[in-house]
C-alpha positions as a Python dict, from the first residue, in 0.01 Angstrom:
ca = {
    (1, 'X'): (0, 0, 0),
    (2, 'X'): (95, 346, -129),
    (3, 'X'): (454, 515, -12),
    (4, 'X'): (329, 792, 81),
    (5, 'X'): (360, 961, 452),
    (6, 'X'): (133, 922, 720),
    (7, 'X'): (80, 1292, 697),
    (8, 'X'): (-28, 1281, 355),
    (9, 'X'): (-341, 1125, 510),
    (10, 'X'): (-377, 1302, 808),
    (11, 'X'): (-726, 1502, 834),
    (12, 'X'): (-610, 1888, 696),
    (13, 'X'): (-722, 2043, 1078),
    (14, 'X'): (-415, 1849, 1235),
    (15, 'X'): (-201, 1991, 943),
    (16, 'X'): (33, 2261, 1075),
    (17, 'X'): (67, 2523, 819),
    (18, 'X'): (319, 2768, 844),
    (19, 'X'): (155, 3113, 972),
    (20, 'X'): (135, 3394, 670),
    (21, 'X'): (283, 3715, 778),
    (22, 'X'): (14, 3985, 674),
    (23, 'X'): (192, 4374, 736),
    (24, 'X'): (48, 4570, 1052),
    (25, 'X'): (-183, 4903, 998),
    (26, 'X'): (129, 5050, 1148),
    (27, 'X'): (390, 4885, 928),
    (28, 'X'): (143, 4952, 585),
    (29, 'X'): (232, 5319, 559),
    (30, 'X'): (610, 5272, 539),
    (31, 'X'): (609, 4919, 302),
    (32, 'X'): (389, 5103, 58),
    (33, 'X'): (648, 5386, 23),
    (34, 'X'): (911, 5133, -9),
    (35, 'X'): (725, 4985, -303),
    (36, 'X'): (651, 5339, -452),
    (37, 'X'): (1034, 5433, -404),
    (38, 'X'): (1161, 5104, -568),
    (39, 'X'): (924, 5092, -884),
    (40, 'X'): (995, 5498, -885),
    (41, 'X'): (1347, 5399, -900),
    (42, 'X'): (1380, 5072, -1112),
    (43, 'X'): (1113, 5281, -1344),
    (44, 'X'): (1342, 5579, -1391),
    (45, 'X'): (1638, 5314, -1449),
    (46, 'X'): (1493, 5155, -1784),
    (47, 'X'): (1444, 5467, -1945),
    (48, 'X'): (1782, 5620, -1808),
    (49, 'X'): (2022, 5328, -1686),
    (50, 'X'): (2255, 5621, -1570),
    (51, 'X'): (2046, 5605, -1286),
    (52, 'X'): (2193, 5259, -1187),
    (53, 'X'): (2509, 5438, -1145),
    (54, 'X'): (2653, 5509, -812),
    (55, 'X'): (2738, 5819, -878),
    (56, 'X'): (2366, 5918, -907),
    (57, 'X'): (2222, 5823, -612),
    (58, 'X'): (2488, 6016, -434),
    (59, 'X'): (2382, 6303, -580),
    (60, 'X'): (2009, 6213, -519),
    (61, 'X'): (2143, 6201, -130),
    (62, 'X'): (2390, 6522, -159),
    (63, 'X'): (2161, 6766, -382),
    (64, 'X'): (1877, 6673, -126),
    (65, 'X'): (2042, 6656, 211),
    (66, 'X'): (1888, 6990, 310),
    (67, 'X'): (1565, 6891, 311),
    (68, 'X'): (1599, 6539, 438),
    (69, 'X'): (1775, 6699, 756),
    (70, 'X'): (1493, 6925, 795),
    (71, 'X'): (1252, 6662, 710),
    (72, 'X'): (1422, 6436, 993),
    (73, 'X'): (1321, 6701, 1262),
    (74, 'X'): (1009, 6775, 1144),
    (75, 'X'): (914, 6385, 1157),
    (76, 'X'): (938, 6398, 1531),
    (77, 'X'): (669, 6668, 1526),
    (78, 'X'): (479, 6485, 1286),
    (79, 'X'): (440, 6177, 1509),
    (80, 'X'): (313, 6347, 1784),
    (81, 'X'): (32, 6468, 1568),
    (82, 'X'): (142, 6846, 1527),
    (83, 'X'): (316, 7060, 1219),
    (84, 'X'): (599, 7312, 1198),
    (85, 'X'): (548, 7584, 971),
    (86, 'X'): (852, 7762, 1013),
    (87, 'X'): (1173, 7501, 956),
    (88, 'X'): (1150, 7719, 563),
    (89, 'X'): (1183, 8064, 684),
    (90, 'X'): (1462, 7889, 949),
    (91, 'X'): (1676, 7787, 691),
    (92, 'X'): (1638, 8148, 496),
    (93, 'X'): (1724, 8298, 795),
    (94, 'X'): (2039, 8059, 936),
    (95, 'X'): (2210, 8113, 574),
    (96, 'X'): (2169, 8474, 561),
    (97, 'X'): (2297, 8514, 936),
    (98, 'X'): (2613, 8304, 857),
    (99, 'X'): (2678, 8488, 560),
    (100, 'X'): (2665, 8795, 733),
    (101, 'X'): (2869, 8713, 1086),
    (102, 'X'): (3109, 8491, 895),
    (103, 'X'): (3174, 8786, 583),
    (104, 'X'): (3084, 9084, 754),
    (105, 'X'): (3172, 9075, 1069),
    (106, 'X'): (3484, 8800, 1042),
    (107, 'X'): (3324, 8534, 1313),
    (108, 'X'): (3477, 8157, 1285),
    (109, 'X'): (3268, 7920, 1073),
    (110, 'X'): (3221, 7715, 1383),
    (111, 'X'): (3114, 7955, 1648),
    (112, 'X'): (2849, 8141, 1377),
    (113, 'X'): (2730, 7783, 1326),
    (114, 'X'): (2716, 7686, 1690),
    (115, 'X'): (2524, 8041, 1761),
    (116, 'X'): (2284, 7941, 1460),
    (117, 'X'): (2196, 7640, 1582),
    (118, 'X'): (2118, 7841, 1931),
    (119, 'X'): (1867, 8013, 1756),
    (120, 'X'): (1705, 7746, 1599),
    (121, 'X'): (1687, 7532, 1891),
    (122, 'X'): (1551, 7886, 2103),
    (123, 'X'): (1324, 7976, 1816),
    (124, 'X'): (1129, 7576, 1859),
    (125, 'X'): (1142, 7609, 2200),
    (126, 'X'): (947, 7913, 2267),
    (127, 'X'): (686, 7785, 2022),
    (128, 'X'): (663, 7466, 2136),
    (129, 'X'): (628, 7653, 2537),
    (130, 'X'): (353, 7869, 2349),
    (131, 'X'): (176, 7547, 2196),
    (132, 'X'): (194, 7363, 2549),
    (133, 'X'): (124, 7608, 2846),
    (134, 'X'): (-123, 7836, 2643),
    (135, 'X'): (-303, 7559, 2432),
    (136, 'X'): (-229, 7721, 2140),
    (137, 'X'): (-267, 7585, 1754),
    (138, 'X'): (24, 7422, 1628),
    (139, 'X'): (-47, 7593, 1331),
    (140, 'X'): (-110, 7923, 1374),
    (141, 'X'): (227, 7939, 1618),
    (142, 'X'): (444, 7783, 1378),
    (143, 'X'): (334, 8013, 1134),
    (144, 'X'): (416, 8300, 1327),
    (145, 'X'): (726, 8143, 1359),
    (146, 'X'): (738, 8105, 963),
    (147, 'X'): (660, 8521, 960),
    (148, 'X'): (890, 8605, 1192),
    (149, 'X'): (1200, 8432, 1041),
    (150, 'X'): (1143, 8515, 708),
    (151, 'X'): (1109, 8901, 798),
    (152, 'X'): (1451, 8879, 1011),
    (153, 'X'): (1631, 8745, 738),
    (154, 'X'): (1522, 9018, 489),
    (155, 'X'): (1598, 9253, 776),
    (156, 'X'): (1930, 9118, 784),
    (157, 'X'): (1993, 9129, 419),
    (158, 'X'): (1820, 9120, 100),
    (159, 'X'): (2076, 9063, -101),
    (160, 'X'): (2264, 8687, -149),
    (161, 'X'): (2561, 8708, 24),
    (162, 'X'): (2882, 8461, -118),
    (163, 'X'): (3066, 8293, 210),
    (164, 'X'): (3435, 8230, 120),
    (165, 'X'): (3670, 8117, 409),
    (166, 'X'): (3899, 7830, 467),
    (167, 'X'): (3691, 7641, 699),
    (168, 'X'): (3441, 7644, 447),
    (169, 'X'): (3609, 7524, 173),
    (170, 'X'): (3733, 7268, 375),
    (171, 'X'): (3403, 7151, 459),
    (172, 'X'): (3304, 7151, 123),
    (173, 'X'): (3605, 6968, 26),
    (174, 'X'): (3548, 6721, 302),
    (175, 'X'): (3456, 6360, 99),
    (176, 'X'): (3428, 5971, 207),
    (177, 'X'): (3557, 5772, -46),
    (178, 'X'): (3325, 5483, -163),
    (179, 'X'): (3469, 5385, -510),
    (180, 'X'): (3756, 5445, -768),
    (181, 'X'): (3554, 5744, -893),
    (182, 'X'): (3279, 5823, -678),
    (183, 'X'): (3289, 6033, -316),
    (184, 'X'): (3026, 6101, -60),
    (185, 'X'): (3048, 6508, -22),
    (186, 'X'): (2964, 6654, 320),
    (187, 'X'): (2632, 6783, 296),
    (188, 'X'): (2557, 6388, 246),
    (189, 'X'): (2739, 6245, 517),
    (190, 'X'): (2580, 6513, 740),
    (191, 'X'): (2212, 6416, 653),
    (192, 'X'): (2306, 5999, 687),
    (193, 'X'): (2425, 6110, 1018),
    (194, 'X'): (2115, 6280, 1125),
    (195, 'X'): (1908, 6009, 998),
    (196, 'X'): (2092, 5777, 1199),
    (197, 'X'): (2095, 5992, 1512),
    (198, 'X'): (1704, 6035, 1446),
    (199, 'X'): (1629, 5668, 1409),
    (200, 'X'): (1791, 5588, 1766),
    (201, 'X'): (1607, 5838, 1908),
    (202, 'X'): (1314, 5753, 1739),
    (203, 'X'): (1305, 5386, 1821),
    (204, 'X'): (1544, 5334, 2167),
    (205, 'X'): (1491, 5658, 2357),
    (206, 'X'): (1276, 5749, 2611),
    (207, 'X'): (1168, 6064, 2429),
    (208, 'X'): (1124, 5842, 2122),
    (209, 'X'): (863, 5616, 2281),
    (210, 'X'): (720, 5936, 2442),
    (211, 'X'): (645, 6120, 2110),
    (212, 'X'): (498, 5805, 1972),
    (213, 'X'): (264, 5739, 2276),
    (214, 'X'): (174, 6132, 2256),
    (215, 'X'): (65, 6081, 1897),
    (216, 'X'): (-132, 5795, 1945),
    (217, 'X'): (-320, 6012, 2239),
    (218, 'X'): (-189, 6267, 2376),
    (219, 'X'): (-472, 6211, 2698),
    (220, 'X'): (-403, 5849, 2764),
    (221, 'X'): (20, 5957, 2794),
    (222, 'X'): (-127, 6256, 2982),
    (223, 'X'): (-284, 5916, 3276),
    (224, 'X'): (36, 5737, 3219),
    (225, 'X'): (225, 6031, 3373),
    (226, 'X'): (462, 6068, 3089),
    (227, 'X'): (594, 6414, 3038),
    (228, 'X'): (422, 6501, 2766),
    (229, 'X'): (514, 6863, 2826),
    (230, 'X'): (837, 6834, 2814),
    (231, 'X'): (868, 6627, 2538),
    (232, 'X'): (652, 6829, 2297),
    (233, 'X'): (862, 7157, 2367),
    (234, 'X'): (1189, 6919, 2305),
    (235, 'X'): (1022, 6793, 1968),
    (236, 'X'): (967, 7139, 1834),
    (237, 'X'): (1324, 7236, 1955),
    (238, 'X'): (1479, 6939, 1774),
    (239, 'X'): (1244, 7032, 1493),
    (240, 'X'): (1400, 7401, 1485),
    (241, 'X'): (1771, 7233, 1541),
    (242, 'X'): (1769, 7064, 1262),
    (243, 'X'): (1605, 7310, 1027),
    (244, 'X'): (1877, 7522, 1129),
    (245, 'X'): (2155, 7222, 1036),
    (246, 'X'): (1940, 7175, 752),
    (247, 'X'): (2005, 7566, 672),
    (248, 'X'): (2390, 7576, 754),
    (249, 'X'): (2480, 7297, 510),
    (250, 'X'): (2251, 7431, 213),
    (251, 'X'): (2506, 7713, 276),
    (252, 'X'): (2807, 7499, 248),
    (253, 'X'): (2649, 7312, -61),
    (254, 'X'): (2574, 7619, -241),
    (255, 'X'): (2849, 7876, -65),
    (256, 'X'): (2620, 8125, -33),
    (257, 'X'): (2357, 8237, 219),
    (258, 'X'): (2020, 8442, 134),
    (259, 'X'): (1733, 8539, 318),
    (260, 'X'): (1498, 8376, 45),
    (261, 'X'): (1635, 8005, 37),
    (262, 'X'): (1389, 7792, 206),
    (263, 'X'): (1119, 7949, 72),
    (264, 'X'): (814, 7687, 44),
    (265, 'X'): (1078, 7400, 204),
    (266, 'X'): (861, 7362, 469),
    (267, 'X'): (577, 7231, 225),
    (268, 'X'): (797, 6959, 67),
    (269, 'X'): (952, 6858, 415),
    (270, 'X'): (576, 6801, 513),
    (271, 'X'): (510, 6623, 175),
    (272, 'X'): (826, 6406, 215),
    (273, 'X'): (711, 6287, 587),
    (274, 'X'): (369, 6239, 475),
    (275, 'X'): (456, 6010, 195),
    (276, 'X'): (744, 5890, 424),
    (277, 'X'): (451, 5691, 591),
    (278, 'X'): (386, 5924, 852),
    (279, 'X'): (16, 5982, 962),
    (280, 'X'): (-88, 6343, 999),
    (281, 'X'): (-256, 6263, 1302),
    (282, 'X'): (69, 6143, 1444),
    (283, 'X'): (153, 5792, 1632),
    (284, 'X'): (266, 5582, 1297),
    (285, 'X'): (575, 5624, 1103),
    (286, 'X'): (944, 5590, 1076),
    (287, 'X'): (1241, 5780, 1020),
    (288, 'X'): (1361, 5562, 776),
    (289, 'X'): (1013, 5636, 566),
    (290, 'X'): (1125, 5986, 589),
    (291, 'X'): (1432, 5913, 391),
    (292, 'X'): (1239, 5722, 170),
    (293, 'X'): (996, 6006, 112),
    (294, 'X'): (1281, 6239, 20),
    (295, 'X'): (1444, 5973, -218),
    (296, 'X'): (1095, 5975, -404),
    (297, 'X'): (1083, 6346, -424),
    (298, 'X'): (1440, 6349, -544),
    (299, 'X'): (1403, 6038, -833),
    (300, 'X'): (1118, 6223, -969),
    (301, 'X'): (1265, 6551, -1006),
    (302, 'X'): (1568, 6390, -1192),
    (303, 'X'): (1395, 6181, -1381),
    (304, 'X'): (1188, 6477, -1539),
    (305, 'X'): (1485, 6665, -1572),
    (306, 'X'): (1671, 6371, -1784),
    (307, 'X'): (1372, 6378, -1949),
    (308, 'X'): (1391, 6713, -2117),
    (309, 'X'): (1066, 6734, -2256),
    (310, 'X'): (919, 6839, -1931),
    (311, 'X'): (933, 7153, -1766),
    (312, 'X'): (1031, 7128, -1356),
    (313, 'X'): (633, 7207, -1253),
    (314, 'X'): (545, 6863, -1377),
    (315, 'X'): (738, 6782, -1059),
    (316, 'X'): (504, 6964, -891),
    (317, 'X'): (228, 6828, -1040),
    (318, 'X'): (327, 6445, -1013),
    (319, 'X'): (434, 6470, -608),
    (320, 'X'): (78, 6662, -548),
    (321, 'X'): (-122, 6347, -711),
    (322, 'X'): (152, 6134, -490),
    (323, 'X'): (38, 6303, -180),
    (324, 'X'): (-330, 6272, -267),
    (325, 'X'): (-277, 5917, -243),
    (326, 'X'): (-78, 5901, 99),
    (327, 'X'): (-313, 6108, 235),
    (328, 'X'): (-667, 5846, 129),
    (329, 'X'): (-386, 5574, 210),
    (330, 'X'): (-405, 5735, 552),
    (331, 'X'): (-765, 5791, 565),
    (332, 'X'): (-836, 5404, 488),
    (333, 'X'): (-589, 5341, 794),
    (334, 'X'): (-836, 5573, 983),
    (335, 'X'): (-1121, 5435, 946),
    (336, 'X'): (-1019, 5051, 946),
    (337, 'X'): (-844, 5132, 1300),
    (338, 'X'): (-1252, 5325, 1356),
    (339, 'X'): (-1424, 4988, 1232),
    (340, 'X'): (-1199, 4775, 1440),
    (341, 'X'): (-1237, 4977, 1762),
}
């Protein structure tokens, strides 16, 4: 008689087989990113190993931490199925107001930054109050918004004004050491904080669950008796917060503040979350795909510029057919969630 185990002959329904994990519609979004990030990266690599060094991907994090701090913010808008036009124009304005309180009219770093901040968090506030108790676009509010702060910083000043004070150059100075040769510079430590911040929020707050419930429908949170209210004018205030973070360390990366940085940020913010694995009509995605999103933005910029032969609208060009395919990702999503309901 053969050796072999009774289970070798046992009929194949009695068989337990071990279950295969197959990825959510929720969780598809954000692993398809992480594949387009790491083949982006491992891709750019080979034909450059300098991008293996450490040293490179903290600049991809410091020469980007702008953006992903803005992009953070904007995330939490994102989920809940609406858009904020105006976190470009908010950065604009923020440097060109420090510049001009902290040079001109000799105000502390701090309290400038701390009254910038104000007036982000003010600014996406009364938007998000106009977009709740009047029923208003998203849109078309934000892009007042986007008007409105763009204008004020001209008003303010039209020409680029240099910030030099102690505080400031002690902020730029600031550094975490991670190896013999390589530091992590402010603006970077700033935007891993944020991200951190944002992903508790996102995931083990009460506002986090909120935005995600008001994303996947806004009228079935509306007969659970969340605030939805209150929690879409705190998104677009945390959305105007951190564009106005976002615009206070540009300042302190580049040491200067004018009233046209920003311009067309809020386009690549929204391109970043999108191909972060956040759905435009809000519910699914992570903050974590957000950083992701700006990591892919940032490889291929560097990797065209190592290249040499191409000019920097090629960047333009390859994130725009990168989008395209996020965006019929997402519309696949759509209508296997449709065929399923």
């Amino acid at each position: 008689m053969s050796d072999a185990p009774l289970a070798y002959y046992a009929p194949a329904s009695r068989i337990r087989r071990r279950p295969v994990w197959v990825p959510t519609r929720q969780q598809v979004p954000f692993l398809a990113t992480a594949v387009v990030c790491a083949v982006l990266y491992a891709l750019a690599g080979y034909f450059y190993p300098v991008f293996f060094s450490p040293r490179v991907v903290v600049n991809l994090l410091n020469d980007n931490a702008h953006l992903g701090i803005v992009a953070v913010g904007l995330t939490f808008v994102m989920l809940s199925g609406g858009i904020d036009l105006s976190v470009g124009s908010v950065v604009g304005c923020t440097g060109i107001a420090l510049g001009v309180l902290i040079t001109r009219h000799d105000v502390h770093p701090l309290l400038a930054i701390a009254i910038v901040l104000a007036g982000g968090v003010l600014l996406g506030t009364a938007m998000g109050s106009l977009i709740h108790f009047f029923d208003l676009p998203a849109f078309l509010v934000t892009l007042a918004g986007l008007f409105f702060c763009r204008g004020l910083a001209l008003v303010i000043s039209r020409e680029s004004i240099q910030i030099s004070h102690p505080f400031y150059d002690t902020l730029a100075g600031l550094t975490i050491p991670l190896t013999g040769r390589v530091v992590l510079p402010f603006p970077a430590i700033v935007f891993l904080l944020v991200l951190v911040v944002g992903i508790y929020v996102a995931l083990f707050t009460r506002f986090g669950r909120n935005t995600y419930a008001i994303g996947g429908s806004e009228s079935s949170a509306l007969l659970m008796g969340l605030p939805v209210g209150r929690t879409k004018i705190g998104m677009y205030a945390l959305s105007g917060f951190c564009a106005a973070l976002g615009g206070a360390v540009f300042t302190i990366y580049k040491g200067s503040g004018n009233a046209l940085d920003g311009t067309g940020m809020e386009l690549d913010a929204i391109a970043a979350v999108v191909v972060g694995g956040t759905l435009l009509v809000g519910g699914i995605g992570q903050i974590a795909g957000t950083l992701l999103g700006v990591l892919i933005f940032a490889i291929i910029g560097l990797g065209i510029m190592f290249d040499g032969r191409l000019t920097t609208w090629w960047t333009r060009i390859a994130l725009g057919l990168l989008l395209l395919a996020f965006i019929l990702l997402q519309k696949l999503l759509q209508f296997g969630k449709g065929a399923e309901d």
